[in-house]
Amino acid sequence: MSLTCSVGIAAAWESRFFNPKPTDGDVVMPLPCEGSMVFRRVHIPLTKPLEDFGVTLGSEGAALRYLEQAHPAYIAGSFTTSTPNPGRYYLMAKYEVTELQYQSVMQDTCPRPSMKLMLPKVEISWFEAMQFSDKLNLWLRANALKSLPVEDGVAGFARLPTEVEWEFAARGGNSVSSTEFREATFPMPEGMNKYVWFGGSQSSNGKLQLAGLLQPNPLGLHDMLGNADEMMFESFRLNKLDRFHGQAGGFIVRGANFMTPESDVRTSWRQEQTYYRESAPNKQKTSGFRLVVVAPSLTSSKRSQEIEQGWSELGTRENAPSPSPQSQQSNSTSTVERLSNLMTGLKDEKLKKELESLRTELRSSNQTRDEQRSIAIRSALQQGAFMCVLLNREGRFYDGLKKNYDESCAKVETLPKEDQARCSLIKRNVDTRQAAQELALGLYSDSIVEAGAIYTTQMVSPEVAVKRQQLLSRKSSNLGAYVDTYWSHLEQYLKDRKVTQTEWLSACKKVSVN
C-alpha cells in the first residue's frame, strides 16, 4: 500500500477541512495528499527529564468508583522549550481524527476534501487506530521529518494518548486553576451545549457531528468531551482507590460520546472495550481517536547519564528541621548517606541487603515528602501572591481616600457645617480603610514569618519558577509579578529574619495593576 497517496494529483486542503477554528498557538503538521493535522501544546512547567508534575485525576463523587475513583497521577512533557515559558510539552491533536485525514493516510488514492469527510473517524478497531499512527509516522519520516518536534536531537512520533496525557489535557492542564481542574468538566461559561455533543434532541440528536463545530476547552482542544469517545494507548485496569488493579483488560475509551446523557458527561468518564467481538476486531459507531506527539525518554547516552544522576539524588536530601541561615549552610551528612557509608566495606551480605532495602525505603519516603512539600510551597506562594494583591488594592484605596481628605479637609474647622459633615464621613472611611490595610499587612507578614519557620531558600527557590509559569499559563493577569514580589520578601526574611512591613507594603503597592 502506498504511503504517498498519489500526492501529485492532490491540491492542498483549505483550512476549513483540517482547522475550522484557527487559534494562536496551533501547530500544523502535514499529511499525505497535501493534507494537514493540527496540534496544541500541553505545557508542563518542569524542565529536567526526571521531573514530573503531580495531579489528581478521576472523580471523588463517581458512582462507579471502581472505574473513576480519584487517584494520584504524574504527568511530564517530552519536548524542552524556553518560550513562552521554560518547561516541557507534548502535542495533543486539536480535533479528533476525521474521515478525510484517515483516508489520506490509509488509502492508495487521495480523497477529495468535503464537509461530509469532516466527521470524526469511527467504527474502526483499536488495531486500525494503531496502524494509522504507524503509517503516519513512516510517512512523516520519509517526507516531512522536519515538521516533527525534536528533543535532544531525536524526532518525536505520533501515537494514541495515555490516560494521564488525555485527562490532564481534557481538564485544561495548567490553563485552569487547581479548583477548576478538579471539577466534573472543564469551565463552560456558555453552558455545556456550546462545548459538548451529548445525547438528546437538545444536542447531538443521536448523530455524530462534524469536528470542531463547538467551543474548545481552555487548551484550545475541541470535542474532548462528547461526539466520539476516544481510544487510549494502554489497556484498561480497574481502580483500587489510590492505584490501578494488576489485571490488564481490553482497551480504554474516554470522554463520553454523542449518545451519552448530559448528566453523565464528565472528564473522568472512562469505559472498557474488548479488543474483539466474536470473530472480528471490535468497532463501535461511537468510538474514534486523536493523536499525541511525544518523544522517547532515553534519547542519548548523555541524556541517560543526566537521568541516572537525577535518579541517584532522589530522596537523598535531609529534611532540615530548622530553616535558619546556619542550618541552611550546614554540610552535615544525611541519613541516606550515613546508611551508604555503613554499607561500604561491609562483608555480611545479608546485613548489607537489609541496609540496602532500608535505604531504598527511606529514599522513597523522602521523595514522597519532597513532592508533597513542593505542592505545599506552591500553594503558599500563591496565597502570598493573593495577599500581595490585597495589599495593593487596600493600599491604593487608602492612599486615594487619605489624599482626598488631606486636600479637601486640611482646615476643616474653617469649612461650612455641611462640608465639615462631609469631611467627618471621609475621615471615618479613611480610618476604616486604614484598619483594612493594617489587617491585610498583618496577614501578609504572618504568611512570610510562618513560611520562614518551615522552609529554606533552597526549598522554595525552584518552586517559584513553577508557580509563576502555572499562573502565566492561566493568563491570570499579572499574578506572576506578585509571586515575584512575595518571594523577594520571603527570600530576604530567610536571610536576615527582619520583618519590614513598611517596605513590603510599598513594594506590593508598586506592582502595576493589570
XYZ file of C-alpha atoms in Angstrom:
514
model
C 0.000 0.000 0.000
C 1.388 3.418 -0.961
C 2.399 5.835 1.791
C 2.445 8.838 -0.539
C -1.184 8.513 -1.548
C -0.784 9.943 -5.064
C 0.300 13.341 -3.757
C 0.979 14.621 -7.241
C -2.705 14.799 -8.180
C -3.869 16.383 -4.908
C -4.359 20.062 -4.149
C -3.576 21.480 -0.726
C -6.549 21.352 1.612
C -8.346 24.540 2.552
C -8.065 25.257 6.283
C -11.772 24.585 6.807
C -11.074 20.918 6.075
C -8.424 20.488 8.763
C -8.664 23.530 11.086
C -12.176 25.022 11.071
C -11.378 27.242 14.076
C -7.787 28.537 13.799
C -6.232 29.832 17.036
C -2.924 31.359 18.028
C -0.505 28.630 19.013
C -1.792 25.997 16.569
C 0.904 23.559 15.419
C 0.179 22.289 11.895
C 1.745 19.075 10.615
C 1.483 17.769 7.051
C -0.363 14.642 5.962
C -0.275 12.738 2.669
C -2.446 14.119 -0.155
C -1.383 17.698 0.718
C -3.395 17.395 3.908
C -2.768 18.642 7.451
C -3.422 17.837 11.093
C -3.414 20.481 13.848
C -1.999 20.043 17.343
C -1.894 22.102 20.533
C 0.893 22.280 23.081
C 0.202 20.860 26.529
C 2.790 22.577 28.699
C 4.258 21.186 31.938
C 6.271 23.752 33.986
C 9.225 21.442 34.709
C 12.427 21.223 32.688
C 14.524 18.269 33.890
C 13.893 14.888 32.204
C 13.254 13.079 35.500
C 10.890 15.724 36.886
C 7.150 15.116 36.688
C 4.104 17.041 37.838
C 1.741 15.580 40.420
C -2.009 15.818 39.741
C -5.206 14.188 40.978
C -7.306 12.543 38.284
C -10.653 10.749 38.419
C -13.632 11.854 40.483
C -14.381 11.837 44.217
C -18.112 11.533 43.581
C -18.095 8.907 40.842
C -20.995 6.448 41.013
C -18.833 3.634 39.602
C -15.823 4.128 41.821
C -14.049 1.034 40.564
C -13.869 2.887 37.240
C -13.304 6.548 38.123
C -12.308 6.992 41.781
C -9.943 9.931 42.307
C -6.293 8.902 42.405
C -2.834 10.478 42.262
C -1.033 10.569 38.921
C 2.001 12.222 37.360
C 2.475 13.984 34.043
C 5.568 15.166 32.180
C 6.306 16.740 28.827
C 8.529 15.374 26.056
C 9.973 18.441 24.362
C 12.033 21.085 26.147
C 11.117 24.709 25.464
C 12.055 28.141 26.741
C 9.178 30.023 25.105
C 6.805 31.344 26.126
C 7.858 29.818 29.469
C 10.571 27.299 30.381
C 9.300 23.753 30.674
C 8.461 20.699 28.613
C 5.424 19.915 26.487
C 3.717 17.259 24.423
C 1.383 17.841 21.482
C -2.291 16.840 21.552
C -4.360 16.805 18.353
C -6.727 19.781 18.326
C -9.553 17.718 16.776
C -10.468 14.050 16.626
C -9.034 12.332 13.553
C -11.530 12.872 10.741
C -12.620 10.596 7.917
C -10.710 12.841 5.486
C -7.469 12.555 7.462
C -7.899 8.817 7.907
C -8.400 8.204 4.201
C -5.458 10.411 3.243
C -3.116 8.197 5.265
C -4.687 4.762 4.768
C -5.922 4.781 1.133
C -3.930 4.356 -2.074
C -5.694 7.284 -3.742
C -6.280 10.729 -2.320
C -9.783 11.603 -1.098
C -11.469 14.757 -2.350
C -11.941 17.132 0.616
C -15.587 17.657 1.557
C -17.559 18.588 4.642
C -19.038 15.099 4.994
C -15.478 13.810 5.447
C -15.067 16.199 8.404
C -16.897 13.732 10.631
C -14.647 12.014 13.210
C -13.452 8.644 12.013
C -15.410 6.000 13.931
C -16.229 2.305 13.544
C -12.587 1.324 13.442
C -10.766 -1.091 15.712
C -8.057 -0.196 18.196
C -5.629 -2.028 15.917
C -6.606 0.157 12.946
C -6.045 3.284 15.029
C -2.575 1.963 15.868
C -1.972 1.161 12.209
C -2.971 4.718 11.275
C -0.392 6.198 13.655
C 2.261 3.788 12.345
C 1.640 4.705 8.702
C 1.569 8.395 9.549
C 4.885 8.149 11.405
C 6.526 6.357 8.491
C 5.206 8.943 6.025
C 6.385 11.862 8.167
C 9.861 10.383 8.498
C 10.094 9.821 4.761
C 8.524 13.100 3.609
C 8.336 15.715 6.376
C 10.804 14.821 9.115
C 11.495 18.492 9.911
C 7.833 19.038 10.819
C 8.241 16.842 13.902
C 9.395 18.476 17.140
C 12.824 17.343 18.315
C 14.104 16.516 21.799
C 17.822 16.051 22.385
C 18.339 15.610 18.640
C 15.671 12.902 18.314
C 12.464 13.456 16.355
C 9.150 12.819 18.069
C 6.460 10.397 16.991
C 2.658 10.173 16.985
C 0.615 7.637 18.941
C -2.624 7.274 20.878
C -2.566 9.181 24.174
C -2.168 7.589 27.571
C -4.989 8.102 30.049
C -2.946 10.620 32.044
C -1.991 12.615 28.931
C -5.601 12.645 27.776
C -7.279 13.525 31.090
C -4.723 16.190 32.024
C -5.343 17.906 28.678
C -9.116 17.358 28.803
C -9.353 19.073 32.191
C -7.445 22.100 30.867
C -3.969 21.341 32.191
C -2.261 24.320 33.783
C -4.522 26.731 31.903
C -7.135 26.384 34.660
C -6.962 26.847 38.422
C -6.490 23.878 40.756
C -10.161 24.116 41.716
C -11.365 24.217 38.093
C -9.094 21.281 37.277
C -10.927 19.128 39.817
C -14.430 19.982 38.607
C -16.520 17.394 36.722
C -15.887 19.231 33.430
C -13.575 21.981 32.267
C -15.043 25.514 32.631
C -18.001 26.040 30.297
C -19.153 29.631 30.850
C -21.633 29.482 27.957
C -23.211 26.187 29.044
C -22.485 22.581 28.038
C -24.404 22.845 24.751
C -21.746 25.213 23.439
C -18.884 22.770 24.141
C -20.167 19.181 24.061
C -22.197 16.969 21.696
C -24.139 14.728 24.087
C -27.220 12.509 23.755
C -30.658 14.029 23.254
C -32.595 16.260 20.886
C -31.205 19.411 22.514
C -27.688 18.435 21.395
C -26.481 15.705 19.017
C -29.945 14.156 18.460
C -28.229 10.764 18.378
C -25.926 11.616 15.467
C -22.178 12.054 15.112
C -21.320 15.696 14.375
C -18.655 17.423 12.280
C -15.357 18.020 14.073
C -14.734 21.451 15.578
C -18.217 22.988 15.418
C -18.384 23.748 19.156
C -16.181 25.771 21.503
C -12.825 24.349 22.667
C -11.618 23.625 26.181
C -9.131 26.037 27.856
C -6.198 24.444 25.994
C -7.901 25.022 22.642
C -8.863 21.360 22.161
C -12.232 20.591 20.533
C -14.637 17.731 21.316
C -12.596 16.361 24.208
C -15.966 15.571 25.768
C -18.817 14.191 23.672
C -19.122 13.478 19.948
C -16.890 10.381 19.605
C -15.372 8.807 22.689
C -11.645 8.307 22.222
C -9.334 5.288 22.368
C -6.351 5.279 24.728
C -2.928 3.751 24.222
C -2.838 1.441 27.228
C -5.066 -1.414 28.369
C -7.931 -0.970 30.833
C -7.435 -1.532 34.557
C -9.883 -1.330 37.447
C -9.441 1.380 40.073
C -8.277 0.383 43.564
C -8.539 3.708 45.413
C -5.034 5.177 45.012
C -3.792 2.787 42.312
C -4.942 0.603 39.443
C -5.617 -3.134 39.654
C -2.995 -5.599 38.456
C -5.101 -7.166 35.688
C -4.864 -5.516 32.272
C -8.044 -5.996 30.223
C -9.371 -4.523 26.979
C -8.709 -1.027 25.646
C -9.973 2.212 27.198
C -12.290 4.842 25.741
C -12.547 8.290 27.322
C -14.616 11.457 27.049
C -18.169 10.141 26.538
C -19.919 10.368 23.128
C -22.913 11.664 21.208
C -25.155 9.038 22.842
C -24.133 9.830 26.434
C -26.798 11.632 28.536
C -25.841 15.185 29.521
C -25.876 14.233 33.206
C -23.192 11.595 32.581
C -20.764 13.814 30.685
C -17.624 14.333 32.771
C -13.877 14.389 32.307
C -13.382 11.303 34.484
C -15.709 9.183 32.256
C -13.902 6.002 31.235
C -15.049 2.619 29.986
C -13.536 -0.655 28.865
C -13.975 -2.023 25.359
C -12.938 -5.522 24.372
C -10.411 -5.802 21.545
C -12.605 -8.385 19.767
C -16.311 -9.094 19.349
C -16.973 -12.689 18.375
C -14.653 -13.407 15.432
C -13.721 -9.836 14.447
C -11.977 -6.789 15.942
C -14.324 -4.591 17.952
C -15.574 -1.499 16.074
C -18.043 0.950 17.630
C -20.028 3.681 15.872
C -19.409 5.903 18.913
C -15.625 5.433 19.182
C -12.900 7.436 17.444
C -9.452 8.696 18.372
C -6.990 11.571 18.391
C -3.206 11.508 18.487
C -0.445 12.920 20.631
C 3.136 13.640 19.539
C 5.765 12.701 22.107
C 9.459 11.764 22.284
C 11.408 8.781 23.624
C 12.566 9.103 27.239
C 16.136 7.880 26.640
C 17.232 9.923 23.653
C 21.031 9.688 24.015
C 23.802 8.398 26.257
C 24.231 11.932 27.596
C 20.523 12.114 28.465
C 20.733 8.690 30.118
C 23.623 9.907 32.251
C 21.632 13.007 33.208
C 18.686 10.838 34.238
C 20.972 8.470 36.140
C 22.435 11.414 38.048
C 18.963 12.735 38.828
C 17.801 9.294 39.928
C 20.773 8.856 42.272
C 19.788 12.114 44.017
C 16.122 11.204 44.548
C 15.185 11.123 48.215
C 18.702 11.822 49.453
C 18.142 15.352 50.772
C 17.810 15.717 54.501
C 14.665 17.421 55.795
C 16.152 20.372 57.684
C 14.158 20.785 60.934
C 15.152 24.402 61.444
C 15.481 26.560 58.315
C 17.833 29.071 59.926
C 20.750 30.560 57.979
C 23.097 28.363 59.971
C 21.211 25.136 59.177
C 20.977 26.073 55.506
C 24.756 26.276 55.316
C 25.305 23.043 57.235
C 27.170 20.268 55.460
C 26.003 17.558 57.847
C 25.712 14.079 56.393
C 22.188 12.912 55.602
C 20.701 9.703 56.973
C 20.767 8.154 53.489
C 24.475 8.960 53.180
C 25.200 7.517 56.616
C 23.483 4.283 55.609
C 25.574 4.202 52.440
C 28.731 4.698 54.494
C 27.738 1.851 56.820
C 27.374 -0.448 53.807
C 30.824 0.397 52.454
C 33.198 -2.455 53.141
C 30.522 -4.497 54.924
C 31.222 -8.220 54.471
C 27.967 -9.573 55.895
C 25.924 -9.888 52.669
C 22.637 -10.481 54.485
C 23.054 -7.367 56.587
C 24.179 -5.439 53.528
C 20.981 -6.387 51.654
C 18.873 -5.383 54.663
C 20.584 -1.981 54.829
C 20.160 -1.532 51.066
C 16.425 -2.279 51.410
C 16.183 0.174 54.297
C 17.999 2.842 52.308
C 15.654 2.349 49.337
C 12.586 2.638 51.588
C 13.993 5.798 53.166
C 14.729 7.354 49.774
C 11.214 6.539 48.610
C 9.733 8.088 51.735
C 11.927 11.161 51.350
C 10.930 11.506 47.697
C 7.231 11.416 48.628
C 7.919 14.025 51.302
C 9.747 16.248 48.800
C 6.887 16.048 46.283
C 4.264 16.843 48.926
C 6.373 19.725 50.190
C 6.693 21.120 46.667
C 2.907 21.201 46.371
C 2.624 22.923 49.775
C 5.235 25.528 48.827
C 3.472 26.348 45.548
C 0.237 26.773 47.480
C 1.971 29.093 49.965
C 3.431 31.144 47.104
C 0.012 31.524 45.524
C -1.556 32.571 48.828
C 1.253 35.060 49.387
C 0.736 36.482 45.901
C -3.004 36.922 46.508
C -2.306 38.676 49.820
C 0.095 40.985 47.985
C -2.771 41.719 45.563
C -4.966 42.532 48.575
C -2.287 44.849 49.933
C -2.041 46.545 46.551
C -5.777 47.200 46.406
C -6.239 48.188 50.048
C -3.113 50.340 49.999
C -4.071 52.206 46.842
C -7.635 52.683 48.103
C -6.421 54.027 51.427
C -3.875 56.336 49.768
C -6.561 57.775 47.483
C -9.001 58.419 50.337
C -6.245 59.895 52.526
C -5.089 62.210 49.767
C -8.672 63.382 49.162
C -9.153 64.015 52.877
C -5.846 65.888 53.236
C -6.550 68.089 50.247
C -10.198 68.934 50.904
C -10.304 68.876 54.709
C -6.937 70.397 55.666
C -8.658 73.222 57.613
C -11.903 71.509 58.476
C -12.726 73.942 61.291
C -12.948 76.818 58.798
C -15.344 74.998 56.454
C -19.118 75.374 56.380
C -21.033 72.899 58.530
C -22.181 70.792 55.561
C -18.547 70.456 54.400
C -17.452 69.615 57.927
C -20.030 66.800 57.952
C -18.727 65.572 54.622
C -15.157 65.623 55.942
C -16.238 63.716 59.013
C -17.676 60.987 56.766
C -14.487 60.890 54.689
C -12.423 60.606 57.877
C -14.463 57.605 59.019
C -13.883 55.989 55.628
C -10.161 56.765 55.877
C -9.975 55.143 59.315
C -11.901 52.080 58.068
C -9.618 51.632 55.065
C -6.538 52.140 57.237
C -7.718 49.346 59.524
C -8.327 47.116 56.493
C -4.851 47.873 55.193
C -3.284 47.078 58.560
C -5.193 43.774 58.724
C -4.032 42.825 55.224
C -0.472 43.790 56.089
C -0.611 41.700 59.245
C -1.835 38.649 57.319
C 0.852 39.183 54.690
C 3.554 39.449 57.345
C 2.265 36.336 59.124
C 2.466 34.345 55.890
C 6.120 35.304 55.436
C 7.069 34.562 59.044
C 5.206 31.233 59.036
C 6.742 30.165 55.717
C 10.147 31.195 57.048
C 9.672 28.904 60.039
C 9.101 25.868 57.798
C 11.009 26.308 54.552
C 14.524 27.186 53.426
C 15.661 29.224 50.447
C 16.797 26.031 48.743
C 13.339 24.513 49.173
C 11.361 27.492 47.886
C 13.533 28.822 45.067
C 12.857 26.064 42.460
C 9.106 26.212 43.126
C 8.877 29.941 42.360
C 9.502 29.378 38.647
C 6.964 26.544 38.556
C 4.230 28.584 40.239
C 4.936 31.608 38.084
C 4.589 29.503 34.926
C 1.348 27.983 36.192
C -0.125 31.445 36.663
C 1.138 32.641 33.286
C -0.437 29.575 31.636
C -3.806 30.641 33.032
C -3.346 34.155 31.687
C -4.190 35.247 35.240
C -3.487 38.941 34.867
C -0.076 39.767 36.342
C -0.162 37.412 39.314
C 3.309 36.214 38.350
C 4.653 39.658 39.274
C 3.001 39.372 42.693
C 4.617 35.941 43.167
C 7.998 37.522 42.421
C 7.315 40.315 44.901
C 6.243 37.923 47.641
C 9.271 35.713 47.008
C 11.659 38.682 47.192
C 10.258 39.483 50.651
C 10.354 35.880 51.846
C 13.861 35.372 50.491
C 15.145 38.475 52.297
C 13.412 37.388 55.511
C 15.079 33.976 55.276
C 18.428 35.775 55.137
C 18.093 38.351 57.901
C 14.896 37.382 59.822
C 13.750 41.012 59.782
C 10.078 41.979 59.458
C 9.961 45.119 57.292
C 6.253 45.773 56.912
C 6.604 49.303 55.541
C 8.858 48.098 52.734
C 6.610 45.120 51.993
C 3.529 47.331 51.758
C 5.306 49.778 49.474
C 6.546 47.012 47.149
C 3.117 45.395 46.794
C 1.536 48.761 46.018
C 4.112 49.352 43.272
C 3.141 46.249 41.279
C 1.367 47.505 38.186
C -2.371 46.855 38.117
C -3.416 44.840 35.061
